[in-house]
CSV table of C-alpha atoms in Angstrom, one decimal:
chain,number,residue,atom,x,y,z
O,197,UNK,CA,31.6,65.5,7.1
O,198,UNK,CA,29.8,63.1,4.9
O,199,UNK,CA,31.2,62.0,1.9
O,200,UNK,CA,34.6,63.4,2.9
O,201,UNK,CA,37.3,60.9,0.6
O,202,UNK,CA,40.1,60.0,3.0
O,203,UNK,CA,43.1,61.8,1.5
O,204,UNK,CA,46.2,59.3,0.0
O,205,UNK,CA,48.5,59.3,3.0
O,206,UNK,CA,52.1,59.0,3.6
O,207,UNK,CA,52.9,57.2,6.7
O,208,UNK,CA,53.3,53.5,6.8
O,209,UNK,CA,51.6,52.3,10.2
O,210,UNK,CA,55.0,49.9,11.0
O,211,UNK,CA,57.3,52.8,11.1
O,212,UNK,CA,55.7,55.2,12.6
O,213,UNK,CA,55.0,52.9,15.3
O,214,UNK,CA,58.8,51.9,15.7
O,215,UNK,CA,59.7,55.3,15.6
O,216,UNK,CA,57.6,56.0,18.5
O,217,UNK,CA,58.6,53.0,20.5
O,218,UNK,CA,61.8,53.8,20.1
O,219,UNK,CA,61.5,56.4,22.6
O,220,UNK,CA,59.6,54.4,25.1
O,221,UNK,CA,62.5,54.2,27.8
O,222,UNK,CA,60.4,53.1,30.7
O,223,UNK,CA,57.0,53.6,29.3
O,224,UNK,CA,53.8,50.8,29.6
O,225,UNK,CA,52.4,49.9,26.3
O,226,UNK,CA,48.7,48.4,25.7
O,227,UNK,CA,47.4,47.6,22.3
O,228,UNK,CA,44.6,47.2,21.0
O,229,UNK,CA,43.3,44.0,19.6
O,230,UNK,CA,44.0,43.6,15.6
O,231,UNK,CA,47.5,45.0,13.8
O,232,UNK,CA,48.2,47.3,17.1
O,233,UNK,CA,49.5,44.1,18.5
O,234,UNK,CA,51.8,43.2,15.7
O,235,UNK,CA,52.8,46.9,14.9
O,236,UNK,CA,53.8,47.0,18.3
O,237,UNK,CA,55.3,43.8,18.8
O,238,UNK,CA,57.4,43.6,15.3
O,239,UNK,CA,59.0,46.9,17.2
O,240,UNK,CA,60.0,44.3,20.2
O,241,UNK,CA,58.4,42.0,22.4
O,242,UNK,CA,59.3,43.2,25.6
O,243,UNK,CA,58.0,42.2,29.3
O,244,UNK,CA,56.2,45.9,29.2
O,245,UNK,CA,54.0,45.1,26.2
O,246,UNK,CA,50.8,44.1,27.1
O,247,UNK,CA,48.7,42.9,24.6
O,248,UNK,CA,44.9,43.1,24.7
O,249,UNK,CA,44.0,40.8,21.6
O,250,UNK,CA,40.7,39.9,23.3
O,251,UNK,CA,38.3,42.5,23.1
O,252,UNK,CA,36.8,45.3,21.4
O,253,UNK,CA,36.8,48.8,22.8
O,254,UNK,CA,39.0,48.1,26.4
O,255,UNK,CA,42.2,49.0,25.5
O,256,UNK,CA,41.9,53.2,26.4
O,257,UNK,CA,40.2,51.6,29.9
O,258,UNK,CA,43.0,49.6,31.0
O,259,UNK,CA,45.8,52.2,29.8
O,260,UNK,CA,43.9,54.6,32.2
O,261,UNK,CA,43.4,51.9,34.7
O,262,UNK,CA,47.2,51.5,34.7
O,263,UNK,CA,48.1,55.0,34.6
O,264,UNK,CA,46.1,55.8,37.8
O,265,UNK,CA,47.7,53.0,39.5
O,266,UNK,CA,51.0,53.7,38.6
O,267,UNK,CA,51.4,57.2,38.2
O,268,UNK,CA,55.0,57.6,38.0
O,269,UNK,CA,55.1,55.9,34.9
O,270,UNK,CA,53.9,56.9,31.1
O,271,UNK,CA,51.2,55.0,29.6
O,272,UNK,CA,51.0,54.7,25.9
O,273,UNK,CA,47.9,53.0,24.1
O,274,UNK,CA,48.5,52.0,20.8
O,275,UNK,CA,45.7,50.7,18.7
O,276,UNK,CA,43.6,51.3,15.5
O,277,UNK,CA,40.9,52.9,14.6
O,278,UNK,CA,38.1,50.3,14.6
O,279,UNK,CA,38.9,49.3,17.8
O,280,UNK,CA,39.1,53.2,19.2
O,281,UNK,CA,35.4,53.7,17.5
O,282,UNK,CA,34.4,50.3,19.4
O,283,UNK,CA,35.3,52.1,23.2
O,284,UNK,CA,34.6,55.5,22.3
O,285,UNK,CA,32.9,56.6,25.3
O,286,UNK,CA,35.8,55.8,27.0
O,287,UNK,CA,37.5,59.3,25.7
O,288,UNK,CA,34.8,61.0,27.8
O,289,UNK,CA,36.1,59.2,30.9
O,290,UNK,CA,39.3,60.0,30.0
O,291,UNK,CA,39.2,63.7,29.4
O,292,UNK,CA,37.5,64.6,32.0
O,293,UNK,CA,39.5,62.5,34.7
O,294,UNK,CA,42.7,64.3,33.7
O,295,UNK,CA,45.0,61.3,33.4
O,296,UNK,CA,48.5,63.3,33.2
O,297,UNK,CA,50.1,59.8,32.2
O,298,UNK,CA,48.0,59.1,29.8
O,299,UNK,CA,48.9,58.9,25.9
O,300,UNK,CA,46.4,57.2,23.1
O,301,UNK,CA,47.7,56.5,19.5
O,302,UNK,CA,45.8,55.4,17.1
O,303,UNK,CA,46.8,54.0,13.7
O,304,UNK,CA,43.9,55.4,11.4
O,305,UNK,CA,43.7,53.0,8.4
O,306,UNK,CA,40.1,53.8,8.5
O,307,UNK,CA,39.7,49.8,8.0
O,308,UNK,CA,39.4,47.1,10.0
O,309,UNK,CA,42.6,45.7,8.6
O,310,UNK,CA,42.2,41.8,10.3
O,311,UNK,CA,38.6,40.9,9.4
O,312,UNK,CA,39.1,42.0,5.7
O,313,UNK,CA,39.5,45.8,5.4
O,314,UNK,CA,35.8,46.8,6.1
O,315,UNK,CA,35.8,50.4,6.2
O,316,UNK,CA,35.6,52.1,9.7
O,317,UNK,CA,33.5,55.6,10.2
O,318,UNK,CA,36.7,57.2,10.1
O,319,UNK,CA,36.6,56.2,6.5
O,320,UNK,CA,33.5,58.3,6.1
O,321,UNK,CA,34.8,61.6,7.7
O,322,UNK,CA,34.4,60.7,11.7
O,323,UNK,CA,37.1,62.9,13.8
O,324,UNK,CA,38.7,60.7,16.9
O,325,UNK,CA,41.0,63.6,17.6
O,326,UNK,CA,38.3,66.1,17.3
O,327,UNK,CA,36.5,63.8,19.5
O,328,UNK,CA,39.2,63.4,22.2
O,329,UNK,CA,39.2,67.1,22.4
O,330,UNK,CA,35.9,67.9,22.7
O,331,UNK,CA,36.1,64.9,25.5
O,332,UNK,CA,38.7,67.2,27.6
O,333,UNK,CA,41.9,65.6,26.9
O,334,UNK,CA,44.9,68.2,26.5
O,335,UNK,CA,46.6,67.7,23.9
O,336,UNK,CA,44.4,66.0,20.5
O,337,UNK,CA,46.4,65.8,16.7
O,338,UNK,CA,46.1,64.2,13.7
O,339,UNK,CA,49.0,63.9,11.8
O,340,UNK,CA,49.7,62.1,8.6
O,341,UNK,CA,53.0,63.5,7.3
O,342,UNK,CA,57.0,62.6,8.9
O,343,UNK,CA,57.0,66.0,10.6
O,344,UNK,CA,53.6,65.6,12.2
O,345,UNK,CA,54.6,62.2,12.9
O,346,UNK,CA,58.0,63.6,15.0
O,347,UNK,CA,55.9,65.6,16.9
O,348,UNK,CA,54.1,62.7,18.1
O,349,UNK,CA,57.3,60.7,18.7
O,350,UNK,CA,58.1,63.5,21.4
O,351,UNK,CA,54.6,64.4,22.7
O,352,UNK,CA,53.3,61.2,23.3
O,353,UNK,CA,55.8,61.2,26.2
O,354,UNK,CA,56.3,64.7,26.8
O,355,UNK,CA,52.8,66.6,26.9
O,356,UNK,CA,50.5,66.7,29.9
O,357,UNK,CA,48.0,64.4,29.5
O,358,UNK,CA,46.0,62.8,28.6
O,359,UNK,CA,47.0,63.1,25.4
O,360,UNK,CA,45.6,61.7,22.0
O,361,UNK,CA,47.3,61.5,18.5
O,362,UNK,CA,45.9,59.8,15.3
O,363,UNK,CA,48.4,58.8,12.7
O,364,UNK,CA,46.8,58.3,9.1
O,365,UNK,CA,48.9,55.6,7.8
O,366,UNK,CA,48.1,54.0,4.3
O,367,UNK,CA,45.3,51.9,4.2
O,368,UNK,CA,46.7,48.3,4.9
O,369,UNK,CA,47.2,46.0,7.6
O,370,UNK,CA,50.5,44.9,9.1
O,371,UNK,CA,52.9,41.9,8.4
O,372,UNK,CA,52.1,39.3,11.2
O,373,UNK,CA,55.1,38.6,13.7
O,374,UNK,CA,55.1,36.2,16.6
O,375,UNK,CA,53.5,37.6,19.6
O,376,UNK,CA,52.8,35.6,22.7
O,377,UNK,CA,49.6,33.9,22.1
O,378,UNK,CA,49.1,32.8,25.6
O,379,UNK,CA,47.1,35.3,27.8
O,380,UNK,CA,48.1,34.0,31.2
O,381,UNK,CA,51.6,34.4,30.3
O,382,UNK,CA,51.0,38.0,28.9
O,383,UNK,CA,49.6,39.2,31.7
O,384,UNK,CA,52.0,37.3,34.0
O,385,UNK,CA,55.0,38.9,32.3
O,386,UNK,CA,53.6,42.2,33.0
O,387,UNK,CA,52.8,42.2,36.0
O,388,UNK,CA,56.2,40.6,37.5
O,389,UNK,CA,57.8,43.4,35.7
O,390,UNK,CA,56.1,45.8,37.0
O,391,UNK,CA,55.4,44.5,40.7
O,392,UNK,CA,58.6,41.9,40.8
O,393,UNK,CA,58.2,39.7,44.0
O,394,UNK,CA,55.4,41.7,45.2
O,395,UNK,CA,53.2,40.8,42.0
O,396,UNK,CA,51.0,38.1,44.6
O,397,UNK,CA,47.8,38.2,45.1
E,76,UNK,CA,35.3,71.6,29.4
E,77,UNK,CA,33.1,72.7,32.6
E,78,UNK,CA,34.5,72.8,35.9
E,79,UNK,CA,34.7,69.3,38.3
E,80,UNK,CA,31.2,68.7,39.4
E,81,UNK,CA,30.5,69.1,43.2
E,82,UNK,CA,31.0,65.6,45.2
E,83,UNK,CA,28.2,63.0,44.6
E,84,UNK,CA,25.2,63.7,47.4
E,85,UNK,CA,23.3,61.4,49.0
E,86,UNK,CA,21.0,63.1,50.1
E,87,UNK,CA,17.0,62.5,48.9
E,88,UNK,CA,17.9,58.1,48.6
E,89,UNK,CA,15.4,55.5,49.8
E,90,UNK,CA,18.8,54.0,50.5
E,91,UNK,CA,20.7,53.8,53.8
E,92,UNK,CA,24.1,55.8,54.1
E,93,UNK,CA,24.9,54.0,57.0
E,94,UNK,CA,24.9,50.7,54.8
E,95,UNK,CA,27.1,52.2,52.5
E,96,UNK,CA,29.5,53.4,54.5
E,97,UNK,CA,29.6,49.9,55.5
E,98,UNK,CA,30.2,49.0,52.5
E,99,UNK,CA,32.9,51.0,51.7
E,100,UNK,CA,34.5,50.4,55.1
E,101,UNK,CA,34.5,46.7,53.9
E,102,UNK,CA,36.0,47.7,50.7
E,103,UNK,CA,38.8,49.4,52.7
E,104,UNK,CA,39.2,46.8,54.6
E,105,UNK,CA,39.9,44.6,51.9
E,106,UNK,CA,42.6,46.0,50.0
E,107,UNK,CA,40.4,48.3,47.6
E,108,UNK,CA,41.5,51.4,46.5
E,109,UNK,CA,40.1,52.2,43.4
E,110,UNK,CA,36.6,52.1,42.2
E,111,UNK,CA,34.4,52.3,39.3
E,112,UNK,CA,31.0,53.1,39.1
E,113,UNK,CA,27.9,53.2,36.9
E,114,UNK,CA,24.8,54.7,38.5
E,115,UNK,CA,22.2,52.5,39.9
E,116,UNK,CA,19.3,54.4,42.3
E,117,UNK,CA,19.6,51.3,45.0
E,118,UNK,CA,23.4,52.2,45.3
E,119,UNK,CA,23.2,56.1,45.1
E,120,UNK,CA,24.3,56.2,49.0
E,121,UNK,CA,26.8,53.4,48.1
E,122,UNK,CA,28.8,55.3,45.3
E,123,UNK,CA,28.4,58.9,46.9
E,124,UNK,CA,30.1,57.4,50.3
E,125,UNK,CA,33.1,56.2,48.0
E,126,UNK,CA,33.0,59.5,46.1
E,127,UNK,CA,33.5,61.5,49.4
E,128,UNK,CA,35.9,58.9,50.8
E,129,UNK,CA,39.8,59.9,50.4
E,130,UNK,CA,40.8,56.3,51.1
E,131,UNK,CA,39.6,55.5,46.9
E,132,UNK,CA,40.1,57.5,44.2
E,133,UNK,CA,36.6,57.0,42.5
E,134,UNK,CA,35.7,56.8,38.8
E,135,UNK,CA,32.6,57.5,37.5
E,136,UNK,CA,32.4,55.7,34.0
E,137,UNK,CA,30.0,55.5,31.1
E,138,UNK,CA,29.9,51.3,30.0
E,139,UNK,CA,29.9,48.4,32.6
E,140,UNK,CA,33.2,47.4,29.9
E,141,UNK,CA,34.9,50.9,30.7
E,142,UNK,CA,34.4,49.7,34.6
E,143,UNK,CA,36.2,46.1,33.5
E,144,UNK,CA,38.6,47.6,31.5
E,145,UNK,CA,39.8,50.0,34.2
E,146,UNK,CA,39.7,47.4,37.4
E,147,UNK,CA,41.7,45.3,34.7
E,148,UNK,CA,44.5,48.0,34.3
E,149,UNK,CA,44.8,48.6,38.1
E,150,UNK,CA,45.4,44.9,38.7
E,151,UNK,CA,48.4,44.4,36.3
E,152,UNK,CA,49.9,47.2,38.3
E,153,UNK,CA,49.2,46.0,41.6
E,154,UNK,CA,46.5,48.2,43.1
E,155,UNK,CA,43.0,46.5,44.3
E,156,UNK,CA,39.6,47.8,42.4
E,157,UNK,CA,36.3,47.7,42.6
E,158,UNK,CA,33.1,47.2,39.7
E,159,UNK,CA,30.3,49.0,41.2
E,160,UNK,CA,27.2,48.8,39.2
E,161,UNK,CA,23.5,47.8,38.9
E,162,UNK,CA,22.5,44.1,37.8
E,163,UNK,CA,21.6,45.3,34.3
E,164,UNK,CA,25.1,46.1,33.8
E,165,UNK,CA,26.8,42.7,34.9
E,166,UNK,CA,24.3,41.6,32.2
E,167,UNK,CA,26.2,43.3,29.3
E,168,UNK,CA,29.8,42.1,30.6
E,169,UNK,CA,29.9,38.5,29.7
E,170,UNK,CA,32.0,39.7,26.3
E,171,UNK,CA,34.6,41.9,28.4
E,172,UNK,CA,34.4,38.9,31.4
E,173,UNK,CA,35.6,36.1,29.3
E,174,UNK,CA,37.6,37.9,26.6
E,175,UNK,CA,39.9,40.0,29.1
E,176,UNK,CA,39.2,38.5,32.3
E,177,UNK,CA,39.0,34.5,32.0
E,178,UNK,CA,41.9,35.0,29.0
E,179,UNK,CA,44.3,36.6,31.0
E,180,UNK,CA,43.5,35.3,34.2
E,181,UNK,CA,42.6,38.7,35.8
E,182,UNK,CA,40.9,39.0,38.7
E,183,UNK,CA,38.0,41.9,39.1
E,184,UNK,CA,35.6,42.2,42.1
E,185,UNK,CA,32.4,43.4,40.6
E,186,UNK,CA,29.3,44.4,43.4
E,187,UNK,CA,25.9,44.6,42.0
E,188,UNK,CA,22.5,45.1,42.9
E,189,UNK,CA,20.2,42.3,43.2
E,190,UNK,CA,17.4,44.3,40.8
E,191,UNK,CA,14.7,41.9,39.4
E,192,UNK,CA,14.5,40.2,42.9
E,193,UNK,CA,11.3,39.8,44.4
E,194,UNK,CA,10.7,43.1,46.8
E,195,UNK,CA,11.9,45.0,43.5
E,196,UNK,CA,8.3,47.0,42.1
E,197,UNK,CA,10.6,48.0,38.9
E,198,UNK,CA,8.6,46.2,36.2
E,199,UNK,CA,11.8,46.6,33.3
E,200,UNK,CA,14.2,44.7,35.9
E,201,UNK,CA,12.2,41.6,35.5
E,202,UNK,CA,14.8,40.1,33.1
E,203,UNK,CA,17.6,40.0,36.1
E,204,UNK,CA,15.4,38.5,37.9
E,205,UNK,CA,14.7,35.8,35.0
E,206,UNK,CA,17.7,35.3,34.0
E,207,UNK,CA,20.9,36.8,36.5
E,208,UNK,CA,21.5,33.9,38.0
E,209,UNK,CA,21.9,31.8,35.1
E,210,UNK,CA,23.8,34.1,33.2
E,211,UNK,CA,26.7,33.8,36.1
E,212,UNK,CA,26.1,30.1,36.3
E,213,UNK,CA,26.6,29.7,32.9
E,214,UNK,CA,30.3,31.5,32.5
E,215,UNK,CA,31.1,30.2,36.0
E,216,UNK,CA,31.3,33.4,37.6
E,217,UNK,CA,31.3,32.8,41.3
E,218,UNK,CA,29.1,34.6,43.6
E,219,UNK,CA,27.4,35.1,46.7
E,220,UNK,CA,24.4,37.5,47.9
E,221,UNK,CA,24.6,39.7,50.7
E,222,UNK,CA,21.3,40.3,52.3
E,223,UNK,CA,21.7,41.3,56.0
E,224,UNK,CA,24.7,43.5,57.9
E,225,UNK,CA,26.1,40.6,59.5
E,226,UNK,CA,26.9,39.6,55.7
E,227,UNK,CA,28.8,42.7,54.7
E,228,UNK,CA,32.3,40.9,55.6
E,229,UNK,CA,31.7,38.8,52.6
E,230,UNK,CA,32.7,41.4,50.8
E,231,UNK,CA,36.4,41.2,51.6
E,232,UNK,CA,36.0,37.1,50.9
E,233,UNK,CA,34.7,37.7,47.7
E,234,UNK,CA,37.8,40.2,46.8
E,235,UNK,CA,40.3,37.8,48.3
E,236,UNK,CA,38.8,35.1,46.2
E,237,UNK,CA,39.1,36.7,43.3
E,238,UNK,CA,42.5,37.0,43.6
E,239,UNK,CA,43.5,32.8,44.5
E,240,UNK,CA,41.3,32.3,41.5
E,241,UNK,CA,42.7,34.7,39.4
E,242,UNK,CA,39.2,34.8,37.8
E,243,UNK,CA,35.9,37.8,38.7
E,244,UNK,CA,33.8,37.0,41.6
E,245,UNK,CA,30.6,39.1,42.5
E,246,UNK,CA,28.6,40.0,45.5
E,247,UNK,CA,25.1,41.0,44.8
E,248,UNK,CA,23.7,43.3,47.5
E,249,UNK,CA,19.9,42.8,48.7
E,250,UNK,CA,17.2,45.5,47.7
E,251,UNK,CA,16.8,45.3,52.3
E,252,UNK,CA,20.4,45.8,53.0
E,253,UNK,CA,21.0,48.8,51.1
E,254,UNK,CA,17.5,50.0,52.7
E,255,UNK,CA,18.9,49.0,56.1
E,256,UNK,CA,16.3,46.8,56.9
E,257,UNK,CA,18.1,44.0,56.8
């Protein structure tokens, strides 16, 4: 593992990520803090978008706090690969709870594209889908090619879970689109489309 | 991956599994249904009585942030939770607390042990004791400390509080009430 160069990869984080959402139908999305939230938004900002811009590591948590509570719906994560590294234990709670709902994708840039491109471990050979796997999670890829990348646009919502896909997408960040800024009214939104008139207390 | 590991036991605690059963009769009580835990040997009875209770689906996790995160999720879909953990552990959360919780206005009940207080002979707990209280105090994080039975229905104040203030609140059991001397 050490020393492994990151080969030159073909998918561009954006449209993979629309080509997955575009699929959603009634799914939950959470993102992870950094370019997860504008990969995900630039592919609409809708009322089932929740956006977790304000910490490091919590995104996998509150997918799989969500998909317990709400087990009839799919739960996708979407977020990056610094901020998958930051809540890595969380895998091990994952995979061995079993969350069937439960689908993480992360956009491997191995960088942390909003503070300046620092490299991540993944840039220095660390596996997050070899890692999901070993945590117990069903289904674990990494895919950096279209075809891999159409699997995952199926699988995310298909497979058992919980299941875990990385997408190796070139090494950039992500052109910044307006996402709701306001916390409150994130979580607000959500929850009253989720719960309706029931969302109180 | 190995097979599911038999049901928590509380067998062997210093603790009182009559107190805990309280305490997850409170939790009931109040709405919870979910619960995530981090180990703590004052709270062994407490977390085995959730672990063998069908009325919660109980999570063990690894990080105090995992435990956040998870209660976190569960509220934006409408189901009550429960952060279960040692004193130490409320000590790491003041990133997750005020970056998902105060942010977004969610509201997590978090119960704790009050390690560090005086009856507690555990010499590396001495920093809760220091410095616990002013670590709430300063992020505002409302509280109150159960140290007797008569107390336990605090519990289900604490939760609903949490919920008008849209904002964490804590309850910090007694080293005496989870003995059941108090």
């Amino acid at each position: 593992m050490a020393g492994r160069k990151a080969k030159a990869e073909e998918l561009q984080r954006g449209a993979a990520v629309a080509a997955i959402l575009k699929r959603r139908g009634d799914a939950l999305v959470v993102t992870g803090i950094g370019n997860a939230v504008h990969d995900v938004a630039a592919s609409g900002d809708v009322a089932e978008n929740f956006y977790l811009s304000g910490i490091m590591g919590g995104a996998a948590m509150v997918g799989m706090g969500l998909a317990l509570a709400r087990p009839d719906r799919r739960v996708l994560v979407i977020t990056g690969d610094g901020e998958m590294l930051a809540g890595i234990g969380s895998l091990a709670t994952i995979g061995v709870e079993k969350v069937p709902n439960l689908a993480i994708v992360v956009i491997d840039n191995r960088a942390y594209a909003a503070t300046g491109m620092q490299a991540t471990h993944t840039a220095r050979g660390v596996d997050l889908a070899g890692i999901a796997k070993a945590s117990g999670f069903n289904h674990a890829v990494a895919v950096s090619d279209a075809a891999g990348l159409r699997a995952v646009v199926d699988d995310a919502y298909e497979k058992p879970g919980p299941y875990f896909a990385v997408l190796r997408v070139k090494s950039e960040g992500s052109p910044r689109v307006r996402v709701p800024a306001d916390g409150t009214f994130t979580a607000r939104r959500f929850r009253r489309a989720l719960l309706g008139d029931e969302m109180n207390p | 991956m190995n097979a599911p590991p038999a049901p928590i036991a509380a067998a062997a605690s210093r603790y009182s599994p009559e107190v805990a059963a309280a305490i997850a009769e409170e939790c009931a009580k109040a709405g919870i249904e979910l619960v995530a835990s981090l180990p703590d040997d004052w709270i062994a009875p407490t977390i085995a009585a959730f672990d063998g209770d069908p009325r919660f689906r109980h999570v063990p996790v690894n990080r105090e942030e995992s435990a956040i995160g998870l209660c976190s999720g569960a509220f934006l879909a409408g189901t009550g939770a429960l952060a279960l953990m040692g004193a130490s552990g409320l000590m790491t959360l003041v990133y997750a607390i005020t970056k998902i919780n105060y942010t977004y206005e969610i509201p997590v009940f978090i119960l704790i042990t009050q390690r560090g207080s005086l009856d507690d002979g555990a010499k590396f707990h001495v920093s809760n004791g220091l410095y616990l209280d002013q670590v709430m105090r300063s992020i505002d994080l409302p509280n109150v400390t159960i140290d007797s039975r008569d107390r336990l229905p605090l519990i289900g104040e604490a939760y609903a509080h949490s919920r008008k203030i849209s904002r964490p609140t804590v309850a910090v059991l007694s080293r005496k009430l989870l003995q059941g001397l108090a």
